[in-house]
Each structure stands twice: as C-alpha cells, then as structure tokens.
Short mmCIF file of C-alpha atoms in Angstrom, two decimals:
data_model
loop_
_atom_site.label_atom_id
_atom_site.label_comp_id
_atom_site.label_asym_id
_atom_site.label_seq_id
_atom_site.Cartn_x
_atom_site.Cartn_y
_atom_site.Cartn_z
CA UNK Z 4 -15.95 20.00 14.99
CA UNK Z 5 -18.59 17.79 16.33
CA UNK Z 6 -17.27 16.71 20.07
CA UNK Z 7 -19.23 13.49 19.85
CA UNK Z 8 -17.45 12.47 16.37
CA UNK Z 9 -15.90 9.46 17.94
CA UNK Z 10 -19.04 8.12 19.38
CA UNK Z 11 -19.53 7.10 15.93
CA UNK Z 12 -16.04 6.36 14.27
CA UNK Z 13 -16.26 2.84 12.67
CA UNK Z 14 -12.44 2.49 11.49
CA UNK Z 15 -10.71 1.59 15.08
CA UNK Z 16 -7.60 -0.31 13.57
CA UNK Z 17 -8.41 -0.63 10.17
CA UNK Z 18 -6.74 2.75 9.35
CA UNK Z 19 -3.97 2.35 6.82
CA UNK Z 20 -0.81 2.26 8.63
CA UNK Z 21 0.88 4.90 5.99
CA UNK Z 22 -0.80 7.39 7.90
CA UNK Z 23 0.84 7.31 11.18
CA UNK Z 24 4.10 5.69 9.63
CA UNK Z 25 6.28 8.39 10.83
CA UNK Z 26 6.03 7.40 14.33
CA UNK Z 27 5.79 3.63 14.29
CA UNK Z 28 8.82 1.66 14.73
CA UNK Z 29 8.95 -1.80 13.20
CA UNK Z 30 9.25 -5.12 14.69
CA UNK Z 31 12.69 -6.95 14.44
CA UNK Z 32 12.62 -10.25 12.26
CA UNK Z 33 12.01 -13.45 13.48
CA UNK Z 34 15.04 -15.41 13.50
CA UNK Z 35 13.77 -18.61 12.26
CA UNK Z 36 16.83 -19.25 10.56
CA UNK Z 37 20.50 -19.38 11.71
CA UNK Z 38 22.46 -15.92 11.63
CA UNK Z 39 25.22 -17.07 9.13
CA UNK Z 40 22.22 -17.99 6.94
CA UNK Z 41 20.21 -15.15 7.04
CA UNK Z 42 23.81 -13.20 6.36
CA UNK Z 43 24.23 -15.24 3.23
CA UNK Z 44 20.76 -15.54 2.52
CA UNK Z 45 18.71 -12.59 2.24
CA UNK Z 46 21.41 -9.45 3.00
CA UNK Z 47 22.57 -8.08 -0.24
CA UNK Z 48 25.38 -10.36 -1.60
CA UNK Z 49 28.98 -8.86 -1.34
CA UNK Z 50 29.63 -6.12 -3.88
CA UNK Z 51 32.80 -6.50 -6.35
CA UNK Z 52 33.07 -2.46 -6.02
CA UNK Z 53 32.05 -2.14 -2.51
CA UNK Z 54 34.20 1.50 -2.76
CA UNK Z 55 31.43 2.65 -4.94
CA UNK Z 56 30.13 6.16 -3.55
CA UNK Z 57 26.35 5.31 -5.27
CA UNK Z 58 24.82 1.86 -5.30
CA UNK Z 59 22.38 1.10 -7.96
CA UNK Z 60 18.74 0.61 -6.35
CA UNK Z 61 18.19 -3.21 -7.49
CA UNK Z 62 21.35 -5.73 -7.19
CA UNK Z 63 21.83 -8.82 -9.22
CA UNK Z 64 22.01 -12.03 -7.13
CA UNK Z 65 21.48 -15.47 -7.39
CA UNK Z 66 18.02 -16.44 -6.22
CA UNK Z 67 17.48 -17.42 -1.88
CA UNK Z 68 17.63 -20.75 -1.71
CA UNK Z 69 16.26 -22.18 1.75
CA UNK Z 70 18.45 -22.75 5.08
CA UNK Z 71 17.91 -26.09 6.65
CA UNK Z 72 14.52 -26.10 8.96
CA UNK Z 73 13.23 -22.68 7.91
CA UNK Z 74 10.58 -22.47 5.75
CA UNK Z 75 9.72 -19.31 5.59
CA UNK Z 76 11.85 -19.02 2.14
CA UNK Z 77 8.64 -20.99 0.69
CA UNK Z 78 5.41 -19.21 -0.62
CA UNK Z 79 3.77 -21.41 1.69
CA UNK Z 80 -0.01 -20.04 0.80
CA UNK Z 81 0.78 -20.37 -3.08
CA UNK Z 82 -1.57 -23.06 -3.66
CA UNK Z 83 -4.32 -22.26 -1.30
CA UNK Z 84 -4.64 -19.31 -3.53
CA UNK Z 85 -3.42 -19.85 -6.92
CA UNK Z 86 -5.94 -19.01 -8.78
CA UNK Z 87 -5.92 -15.33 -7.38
CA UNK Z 88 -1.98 -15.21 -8.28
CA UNK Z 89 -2.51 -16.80 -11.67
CA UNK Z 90 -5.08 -13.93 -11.85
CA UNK Z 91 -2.93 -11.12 -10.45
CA UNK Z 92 -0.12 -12.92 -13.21
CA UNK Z 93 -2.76 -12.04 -15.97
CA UNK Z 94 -3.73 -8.56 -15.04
CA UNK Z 95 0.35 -7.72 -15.15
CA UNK Z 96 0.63 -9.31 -18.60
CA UNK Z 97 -2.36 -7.55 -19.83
CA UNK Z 98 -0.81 -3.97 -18.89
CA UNK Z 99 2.50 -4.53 -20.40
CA UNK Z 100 1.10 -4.83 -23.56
CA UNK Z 101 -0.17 -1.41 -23.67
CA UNK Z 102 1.29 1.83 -24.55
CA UNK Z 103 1.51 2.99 -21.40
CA UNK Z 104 3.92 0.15 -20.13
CA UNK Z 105 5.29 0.54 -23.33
CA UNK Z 106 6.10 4.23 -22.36
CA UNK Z 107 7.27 3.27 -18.95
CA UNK Z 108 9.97 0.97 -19.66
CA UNK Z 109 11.30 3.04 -22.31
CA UNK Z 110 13.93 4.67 -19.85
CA UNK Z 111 14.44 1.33 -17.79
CA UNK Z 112 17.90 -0.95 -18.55
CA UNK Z 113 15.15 -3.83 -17.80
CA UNK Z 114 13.11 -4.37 -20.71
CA UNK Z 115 9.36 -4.67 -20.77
CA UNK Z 116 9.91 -7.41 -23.22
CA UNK Z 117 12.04 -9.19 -20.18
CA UNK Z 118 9.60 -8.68 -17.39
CA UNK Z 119 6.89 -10.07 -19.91
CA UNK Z 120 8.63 -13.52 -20.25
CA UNK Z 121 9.77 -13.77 -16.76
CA UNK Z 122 6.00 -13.42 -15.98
CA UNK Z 123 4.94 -15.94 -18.45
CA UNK Z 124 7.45 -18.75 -17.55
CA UNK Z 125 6.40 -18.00 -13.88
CA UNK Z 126 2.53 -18.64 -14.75
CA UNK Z 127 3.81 -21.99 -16.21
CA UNK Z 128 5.87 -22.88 -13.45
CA UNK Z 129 3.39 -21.83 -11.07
CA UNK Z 130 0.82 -24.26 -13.25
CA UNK Z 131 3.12 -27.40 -13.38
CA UNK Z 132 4.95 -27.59 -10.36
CA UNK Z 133 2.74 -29.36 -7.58
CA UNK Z 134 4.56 -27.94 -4.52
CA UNK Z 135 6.10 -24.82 -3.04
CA UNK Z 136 9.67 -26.78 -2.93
CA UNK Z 137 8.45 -27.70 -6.31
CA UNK Z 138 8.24 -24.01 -7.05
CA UNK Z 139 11.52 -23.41 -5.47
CA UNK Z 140 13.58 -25.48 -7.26
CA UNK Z 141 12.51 -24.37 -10.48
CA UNK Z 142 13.16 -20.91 -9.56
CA UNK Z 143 16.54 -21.25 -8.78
CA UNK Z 144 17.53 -22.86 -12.27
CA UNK Z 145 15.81 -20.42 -14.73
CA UNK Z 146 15.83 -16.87 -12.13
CA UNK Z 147 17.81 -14.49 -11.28
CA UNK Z 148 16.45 -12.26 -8.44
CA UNK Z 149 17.33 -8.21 -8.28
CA UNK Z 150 17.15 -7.26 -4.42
CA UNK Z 151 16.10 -3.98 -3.53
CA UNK Z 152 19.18 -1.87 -1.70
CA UNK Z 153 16.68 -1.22 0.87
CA UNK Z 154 16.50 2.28 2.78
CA UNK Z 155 20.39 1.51 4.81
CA UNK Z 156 21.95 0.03 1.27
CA UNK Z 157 22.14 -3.33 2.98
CA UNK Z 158 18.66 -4.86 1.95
CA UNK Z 159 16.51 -3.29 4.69
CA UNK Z 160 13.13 -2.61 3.49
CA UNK Z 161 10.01 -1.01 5.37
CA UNK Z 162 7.04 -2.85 4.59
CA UNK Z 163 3.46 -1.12 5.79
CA UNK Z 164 0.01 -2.57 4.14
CA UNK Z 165 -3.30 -1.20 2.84
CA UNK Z 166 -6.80 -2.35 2.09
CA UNK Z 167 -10.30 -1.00 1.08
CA UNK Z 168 -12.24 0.48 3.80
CA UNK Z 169 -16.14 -0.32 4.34
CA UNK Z 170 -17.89 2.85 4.82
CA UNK Z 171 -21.79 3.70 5.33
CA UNK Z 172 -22.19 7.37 3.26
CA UNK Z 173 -24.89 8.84 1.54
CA UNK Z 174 -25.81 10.23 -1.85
CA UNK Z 175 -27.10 13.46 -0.02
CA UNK Z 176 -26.52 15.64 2.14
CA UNK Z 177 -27.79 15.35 6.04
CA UNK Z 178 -27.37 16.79 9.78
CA UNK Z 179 -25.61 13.20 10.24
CA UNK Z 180 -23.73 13.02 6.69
CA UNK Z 181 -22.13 16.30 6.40
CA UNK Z 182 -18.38 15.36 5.28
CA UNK Z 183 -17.63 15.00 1.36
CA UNK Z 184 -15.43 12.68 -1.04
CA UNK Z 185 -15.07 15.36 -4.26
CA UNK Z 186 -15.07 14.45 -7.82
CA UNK Z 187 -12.44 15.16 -9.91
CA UNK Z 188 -12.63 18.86 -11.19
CA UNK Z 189 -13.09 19.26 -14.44
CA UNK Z 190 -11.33 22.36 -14.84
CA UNK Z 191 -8.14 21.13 -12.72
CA UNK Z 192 -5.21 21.72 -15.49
CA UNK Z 193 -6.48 25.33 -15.47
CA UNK Z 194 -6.14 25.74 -11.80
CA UNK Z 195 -3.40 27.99 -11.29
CA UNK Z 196 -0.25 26.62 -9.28
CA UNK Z 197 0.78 26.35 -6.64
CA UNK Z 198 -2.78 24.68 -6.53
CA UNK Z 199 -5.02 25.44 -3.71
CA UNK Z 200 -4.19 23.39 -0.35
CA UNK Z 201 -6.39 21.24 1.83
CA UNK Z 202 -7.27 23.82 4.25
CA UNK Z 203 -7.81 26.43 1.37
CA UNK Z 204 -10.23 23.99 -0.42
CA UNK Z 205 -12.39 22.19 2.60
CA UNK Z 206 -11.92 24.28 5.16
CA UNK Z 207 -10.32 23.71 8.96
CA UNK Z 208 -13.60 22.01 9.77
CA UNK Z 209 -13.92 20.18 6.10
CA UNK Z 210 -16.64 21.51 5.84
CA UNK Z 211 -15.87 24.49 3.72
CA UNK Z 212 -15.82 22.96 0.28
CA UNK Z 213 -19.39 24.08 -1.10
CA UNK Z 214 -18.02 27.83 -0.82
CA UNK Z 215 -14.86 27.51 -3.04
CA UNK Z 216 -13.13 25.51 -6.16
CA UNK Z 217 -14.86 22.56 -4.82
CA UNK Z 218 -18.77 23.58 -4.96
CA UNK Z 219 -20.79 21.20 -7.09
CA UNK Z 220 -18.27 18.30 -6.98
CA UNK Z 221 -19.51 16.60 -3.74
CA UNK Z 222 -20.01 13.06 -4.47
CA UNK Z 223 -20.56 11.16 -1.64
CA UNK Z 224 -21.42 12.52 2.21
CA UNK Z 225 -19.52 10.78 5.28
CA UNK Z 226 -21.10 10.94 9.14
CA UNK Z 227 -17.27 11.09 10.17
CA UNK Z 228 -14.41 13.72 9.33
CA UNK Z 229 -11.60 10.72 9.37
CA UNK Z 230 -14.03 8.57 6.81
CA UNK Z 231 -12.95 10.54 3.70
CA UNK Z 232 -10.13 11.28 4.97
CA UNK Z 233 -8.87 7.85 5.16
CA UNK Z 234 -10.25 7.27 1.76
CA UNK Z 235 -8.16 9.75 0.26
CA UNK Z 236 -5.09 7.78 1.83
CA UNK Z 237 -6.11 4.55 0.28
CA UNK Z 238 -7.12 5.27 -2.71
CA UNK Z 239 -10.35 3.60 -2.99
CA UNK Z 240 -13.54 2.42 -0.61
CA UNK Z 241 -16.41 0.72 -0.91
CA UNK Z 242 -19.66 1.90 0.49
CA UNK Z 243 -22.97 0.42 1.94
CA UNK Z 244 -25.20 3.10 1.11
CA UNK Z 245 -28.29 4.63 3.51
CA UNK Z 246 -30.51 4.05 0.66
CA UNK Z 247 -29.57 -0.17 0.69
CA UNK Z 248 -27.40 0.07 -2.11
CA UNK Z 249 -23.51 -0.39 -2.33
CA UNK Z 250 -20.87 1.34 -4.34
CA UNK Z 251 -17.33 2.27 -4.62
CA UNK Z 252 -15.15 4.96 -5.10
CA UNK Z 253 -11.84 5.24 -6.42
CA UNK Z 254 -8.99 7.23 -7.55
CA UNK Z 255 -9.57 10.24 -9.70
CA UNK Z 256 -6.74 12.28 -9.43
CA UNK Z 257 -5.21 14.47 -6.76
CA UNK Z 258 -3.93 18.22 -6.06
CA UNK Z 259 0.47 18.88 -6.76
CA UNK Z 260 1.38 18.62 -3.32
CA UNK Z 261 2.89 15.97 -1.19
CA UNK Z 262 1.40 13.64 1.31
CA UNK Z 263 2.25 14.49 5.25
CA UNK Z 264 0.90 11.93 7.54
CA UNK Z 265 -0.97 12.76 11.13
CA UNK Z 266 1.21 10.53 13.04
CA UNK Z 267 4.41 12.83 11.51
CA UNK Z 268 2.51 15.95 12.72
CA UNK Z 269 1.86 14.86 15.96
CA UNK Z 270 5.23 13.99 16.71
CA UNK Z 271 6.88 17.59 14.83
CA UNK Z 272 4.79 19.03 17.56
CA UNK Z 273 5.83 16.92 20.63
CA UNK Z 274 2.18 15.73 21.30
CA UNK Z 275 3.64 12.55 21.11
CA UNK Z 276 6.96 10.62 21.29
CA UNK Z 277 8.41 8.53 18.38
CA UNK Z 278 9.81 6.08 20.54
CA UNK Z 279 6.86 3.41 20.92
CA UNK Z 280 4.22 5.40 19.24
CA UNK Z 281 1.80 3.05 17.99
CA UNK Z 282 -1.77 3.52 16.16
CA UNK Z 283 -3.63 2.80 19.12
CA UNK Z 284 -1.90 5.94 20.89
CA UNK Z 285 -2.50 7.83 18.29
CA UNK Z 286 -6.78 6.82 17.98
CA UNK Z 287 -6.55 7.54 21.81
CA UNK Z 288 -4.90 11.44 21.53
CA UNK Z 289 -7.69 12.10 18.98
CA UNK Z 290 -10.90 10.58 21.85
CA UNK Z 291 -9.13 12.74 23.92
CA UNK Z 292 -8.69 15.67 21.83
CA UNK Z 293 -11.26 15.20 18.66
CA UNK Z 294 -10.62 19.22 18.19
CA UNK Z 295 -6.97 18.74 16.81
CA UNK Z 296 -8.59 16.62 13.95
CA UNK Z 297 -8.93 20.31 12.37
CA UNK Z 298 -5.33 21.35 13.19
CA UNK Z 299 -3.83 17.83 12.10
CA UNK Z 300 -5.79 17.07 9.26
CA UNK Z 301 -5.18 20.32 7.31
CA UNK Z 302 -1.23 20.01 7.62
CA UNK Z 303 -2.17 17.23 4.76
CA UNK Z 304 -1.77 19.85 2.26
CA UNK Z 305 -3.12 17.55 -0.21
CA UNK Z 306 -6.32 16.30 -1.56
CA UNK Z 307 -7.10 13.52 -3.48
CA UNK Z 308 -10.58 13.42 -5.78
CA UNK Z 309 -12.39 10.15 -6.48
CA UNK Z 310 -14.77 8.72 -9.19
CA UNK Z 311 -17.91 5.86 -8.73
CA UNK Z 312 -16.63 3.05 -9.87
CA UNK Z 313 -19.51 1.00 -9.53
CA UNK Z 314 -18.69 -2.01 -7.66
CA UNK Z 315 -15.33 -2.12 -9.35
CA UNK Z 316 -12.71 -4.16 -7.39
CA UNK Z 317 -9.88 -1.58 -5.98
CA UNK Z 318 -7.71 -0.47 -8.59
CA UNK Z 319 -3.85 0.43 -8.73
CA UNK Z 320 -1.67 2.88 -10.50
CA UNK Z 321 -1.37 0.88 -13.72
CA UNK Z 322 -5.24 0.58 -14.06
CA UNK Z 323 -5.75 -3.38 -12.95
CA UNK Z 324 -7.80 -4.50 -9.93
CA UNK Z 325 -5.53 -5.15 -6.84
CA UNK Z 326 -5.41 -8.75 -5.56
CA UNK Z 327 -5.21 -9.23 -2.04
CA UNK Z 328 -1.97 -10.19 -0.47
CA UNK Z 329 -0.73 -10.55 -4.12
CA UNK Z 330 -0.56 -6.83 -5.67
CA UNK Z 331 2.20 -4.38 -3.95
CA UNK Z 332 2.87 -0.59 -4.03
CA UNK Z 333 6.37 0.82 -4.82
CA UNK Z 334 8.32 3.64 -5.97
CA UNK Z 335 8.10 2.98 -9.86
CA UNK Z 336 11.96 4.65 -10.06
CA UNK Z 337 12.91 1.26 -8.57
CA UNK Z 338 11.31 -0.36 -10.99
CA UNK Z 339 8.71 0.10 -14.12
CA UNK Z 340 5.13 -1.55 -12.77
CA UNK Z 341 4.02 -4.97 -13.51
CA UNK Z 342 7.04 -6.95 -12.50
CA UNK Z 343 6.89 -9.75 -10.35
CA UNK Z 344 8.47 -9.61 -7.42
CA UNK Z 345 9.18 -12.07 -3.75
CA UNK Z 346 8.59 -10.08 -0.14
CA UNK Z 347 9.79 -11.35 2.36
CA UNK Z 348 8.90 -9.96 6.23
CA UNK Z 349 7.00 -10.76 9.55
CA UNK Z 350 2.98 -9.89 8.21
CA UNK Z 351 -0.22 -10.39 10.74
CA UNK Z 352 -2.49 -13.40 10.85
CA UNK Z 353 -5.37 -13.50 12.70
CA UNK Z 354 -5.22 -16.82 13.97
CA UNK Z 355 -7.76 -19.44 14.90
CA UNK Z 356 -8.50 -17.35 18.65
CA UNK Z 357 -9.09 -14.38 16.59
CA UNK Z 358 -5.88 -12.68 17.75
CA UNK Z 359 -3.15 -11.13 15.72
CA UNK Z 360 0.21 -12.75 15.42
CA UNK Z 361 3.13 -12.01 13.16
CA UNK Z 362 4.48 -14.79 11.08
CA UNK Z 363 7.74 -14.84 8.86
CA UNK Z 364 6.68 -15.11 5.24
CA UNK Z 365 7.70 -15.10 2.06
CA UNK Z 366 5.16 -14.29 -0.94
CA UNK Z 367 5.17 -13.59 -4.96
CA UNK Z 368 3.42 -10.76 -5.76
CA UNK Z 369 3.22 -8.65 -8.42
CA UNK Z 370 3.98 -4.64 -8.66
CA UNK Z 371 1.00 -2.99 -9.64
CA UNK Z 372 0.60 0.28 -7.50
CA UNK Z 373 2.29 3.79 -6.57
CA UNK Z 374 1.71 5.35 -3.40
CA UNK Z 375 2.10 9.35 -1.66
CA UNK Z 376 3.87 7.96 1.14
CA UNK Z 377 6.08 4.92 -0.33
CA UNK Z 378 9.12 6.76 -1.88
CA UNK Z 379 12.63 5.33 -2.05
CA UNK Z 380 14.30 1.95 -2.71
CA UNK Z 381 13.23 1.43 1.10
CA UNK Z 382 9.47 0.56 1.08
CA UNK Z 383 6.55 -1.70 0.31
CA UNK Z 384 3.16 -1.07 1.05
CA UNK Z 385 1.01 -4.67 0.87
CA UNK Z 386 -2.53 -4.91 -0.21
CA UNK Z 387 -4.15 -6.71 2.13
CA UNK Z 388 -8.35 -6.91 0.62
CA UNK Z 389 -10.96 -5.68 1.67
CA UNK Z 390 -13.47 -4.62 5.18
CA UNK Z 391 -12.71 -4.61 8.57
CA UNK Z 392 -10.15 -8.26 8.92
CA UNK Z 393 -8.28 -6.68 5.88
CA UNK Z 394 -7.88 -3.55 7.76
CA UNK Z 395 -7.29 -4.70 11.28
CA UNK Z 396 -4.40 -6.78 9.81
CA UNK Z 397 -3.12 -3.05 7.54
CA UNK Z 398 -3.27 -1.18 10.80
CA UNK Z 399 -0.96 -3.24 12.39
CA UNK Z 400 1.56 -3.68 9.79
CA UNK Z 401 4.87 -1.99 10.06
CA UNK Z 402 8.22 -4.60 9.91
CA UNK Z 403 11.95 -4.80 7.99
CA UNK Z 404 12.08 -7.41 5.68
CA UNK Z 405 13.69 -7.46 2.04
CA UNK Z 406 12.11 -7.33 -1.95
CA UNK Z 407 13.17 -9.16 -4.41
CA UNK Z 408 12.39 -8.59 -8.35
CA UNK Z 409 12.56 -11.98 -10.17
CA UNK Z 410 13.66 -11.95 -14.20
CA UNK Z 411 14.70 -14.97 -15.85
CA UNK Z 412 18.54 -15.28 -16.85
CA UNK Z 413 19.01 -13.50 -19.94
#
C-alpha cells in the first residue's frame, strides 16, 4: 500500500455515508412542531389490532395534514424544481409500463395499475395547483398515504444519502493510476459458487486482479485505492479523464455476497467506538493508519463490476436516470419500484456562508433504486446529484424521519 495514498485522496466528505453507517448515530428531529402534533401527525396512527404479533410493513392512514406554524409538512422546493419532479414523474410512468414492472407487481396487494394513476393524477396536480398549500390540499382529498413501520414498528426510519462521485482515472495503466474499476465478466453465471470474494479476486493490496478471474476486464485505472472503491458503493461515477475527455461508469452487475461497510469493521474490531463515531473520525484513523485500507477493505467480501455509460446521467435499479433530491433507494419488499412516495427528515443545506445546516423537510420523490446496504422497512437512502456539493451534503447525512407511499383512494 502506497504510504503517501492520502496525499492525494480527493473524496474528503463526499464519501457515501452507507459506508460507515454502522457507526454513525443520527441526529434527533427538529421539533418545529408541537409534541401532541407530531404524535398525531407523523407516528403511525393507532392500530385497531394493536395485539397483532406481526405488523404489515406499510400502514394505511389518512394523509399529514400541517400543524399550525410548521411548515415543514410542505414540499417547500416543489416549484423551484418542478420541472425535474415532473421529469422524475415521467421516468416512473415510463417503467411501469414495461414487463419488468409488470413482473414486479405481480406478487404485490398494490397494483401496478394503482401506482400508475396515483402517479398520473399527481403530475396533474403538481401542474395545476400554483402553491405548495395548493398542493396540500389537494392531496388530502384524493390520497391516501401508506407509512412505512419504520425499523422500531412506530414510524422510525433511517434516512442516509448518495450521489455521483467526480473522479480523475485513466484509460491505461500508469505508476500513478494503478487501481481498477472491472467490467462485467462475461463468463460470470459459469463462475462456480460460492463466487470468488474481494480479497480472492483483487488482492489485499487491489492490486491483484490482472493474475486471476479478473485479467482482461480492467476498465478504468484510479491513482487512489478508496476511488473505486467508493464507486462500487454508489453505483455509478463520472470521470474527467487524463486524456481531456469525460465519461461515466455505471452499474454492471456484482458478485453473490453481501455488502459489509468499513465503518462496521472498524468498530467489530474496537478501533473505534460507536458512540459518536462520525465520518470525519473515520477519514482520520485511515491518515493515520493508510495500511488497514488492505485489512478493512477486503472484509467487503463483495465486488461490484461497472460498464461506460458514456455520459449517461446515474442510473437506478429500474433502469431510469436518478434525479437529484427527487429519486430514493429502498428495499423493493416494502414496496414494488416506481411509486411515489413523501420523506420527511432533517437533510443538509449548505447555506449562503457555505456551511452545512440541517433543515426539517418534507419532499415527493419517487422510488426508483435498490441498494446493498438499505434493507428493511427501516431505511432510505436519498440521491442527492452529482460532484463534490452533492457529496459533501451525502457524507453528512444520517437522521430519523418517516416515508410515506402516496396512492389515491381506491
């Protein structure tokens, strides 16, 4: 391992927050709002069973209407950025008419043919109504919202974000750009399984790869181990390129083996504490100790593979570009992608000194992404754009807040 890797490390915070997760506690709500209405507001509504052993994962409720001088019920940045949502809107309708939504609602009590018109009457809405009360109003007559049980069965959800890097790579192989992003093997569904692991495939070092499975697939050379790396956790990059050019990458496919984040790791192994473990402590215990990128990073035992996608916007699960602050990442056994949804939880801002603060939002967005490390009726991860603002703002997301799935009344 090169001692003088993070002499050159360009991520700093923009790192997606998934990968330290297991150590980072989240902040507390803001109580804009008065406890007896954020009781009857946004907890799950009072069960008529509530001696049920096993709560379904998504409860019917009527929608949140707003408590008296608290507007963070409102989609307050709906019109500065309609267009993108009416966008996001269209990319959801365009999947659910193929066979592939067709194939994943087949098992769902929701029907595609229900999320479609919700959807559709929400693009009008969103088209005619002049005002986020506007919005509001309407929602509450023709919606019903399904809240998510949340990871304590009382509406708590984990929300963590995730953006395209910005990477400078190269097409070939130097003494500066030694670490690879792999193309998708061609002979993969022949691989025996188990398939091989991360540290069978690249290597301790990472460096490995050209003597095994993975010779000949190289598709892209890093200057930093963590570049790739990170890649693989996101899903997608974009890359300035030494030769002036600029690409991107994205998802290909990925070994049978579940994620296992550093931050997890380092904790397992009492290198750090959980209790107030934060990204920045974990950037530091790596300047310190850039060696233990080739213990830590191999416990990952597995490996995602990429394609060029040509300047493609990032992509998710279901095969649509991702919209910034509009496009979210969820267990699909909550719910069959596409839907629109409402999230609602304390997200960063930089603000107007070019600091991060947290402000209490709510926002429509629309389900359009899977993720290794978002499992459970308990979490969101937020797509937040791309570059360095869109990851500074990922790497320090990590808050309770609650998700909503909006159908219209049947």
């Amino acid at each position: 391992m090169n001692s003088q890797i993070f002499t050159r490390i360009t991520i700093s915070l923009p790192v997606l927050i998934a990968v330290f997760i297991a150590g980072i506690q989240p902040l507390h709500n803001q109580e804009l709002s008065s406890p007896e209405c954020r009781l009857t507001k946004w907890n799950l509504p009072t069960l008529a069973n509530p001696t049920k052993k096993k709560l379904p994962v998504l409860i019917s409720r009527v929608p949140v209407t707003c408590c008296q001088e608290d507007v963070s019920c409102l989609d307050q940045g709906i019109y500065e950025d309609k267009k993108a949502l009416l966008q996001s809107i269209d990319y959801s309708l365009k999947y659910l008419q193929t066979p592939r939504a067709i194939a994943a609602y087949q098992k769902s009590e929701i029907t595609r043919e229900r999320v479609y018109q919700s959807l559709q009457r929400f693009r009008q809405l969103l088209i005619s109504t002049k005002s986020a009360q506007a919005l509001q109003a309407a929602i509450e007559k023709e919606f019903v919202f399904y809240q998510s049980v949340g990871r304590d069965n009382q509406g708590t959800v984990l929300f963590t974000a995730y953006y395209e890097p910005l990477y400078l790579a190269s097409r070939q192989p130097t003494k500066e750009f030694r670490y690879p992003a792999y193309r998708y093997p061609p002979n993969l569904k022949s691989w025996a399984k188990p398939h091989p692991n991360r540290l069978e495939l690249e290597g301790a070092d990472g460096l490995q790869g050209g003597k095994g499975k993975l010779k000949g697939l190289e598709l892209f050379w890093f200057r930093d181990r963590l570049e790739p790396y990170m890649i693989q956790i996101q899903g997608s990059g974009r890359l300035n390129l030494t030769d002036g050019t600029q690409t991107t990458i994205g998802y290909a496919g990925n070994t049978a083996y579940n994620y296992r984040s550093l931050g997890r790791s380092l904790v397992d192994d009492g290198k750090l504490p959980l209790e107030g473990l934060t990204m920045p402590i974990i950037l530091d215990y790596f300047q310190k100790y850039p060696q233990d990128l080739d213990i830590y990073i191999p416990r990952d035992r597995s490996f995602v593979f990429f394609e060029e996608t040509y300047g493609k916007p990032a992509q998710g699960s279901i095969s649509v570009p991702l919209t910034p602050e509009r496009s979210i990442a969820t267990d699909k056994s909550l719910m069959p992608p596409g839907a629109l949804a409402l999230i609602r939880a304390p997200f960063p801002y930089i603000n107007k000194s070019n600091k991060i603060e947290h402000r209490l939002v709510s926002r429509y967005v629309l389900d359009q992404d899977t993720g290794g490390a978002i499992k459970g009726a308990g979490r969101v991860d937020y797509f937040l754009g791309t570059g360095e603002a869109a990851g500074e703002r990922a790497g320090v997301t990590v808050s309770n807040g609650q998700l909503f799935y909006l159908l219209l009344k049947p």
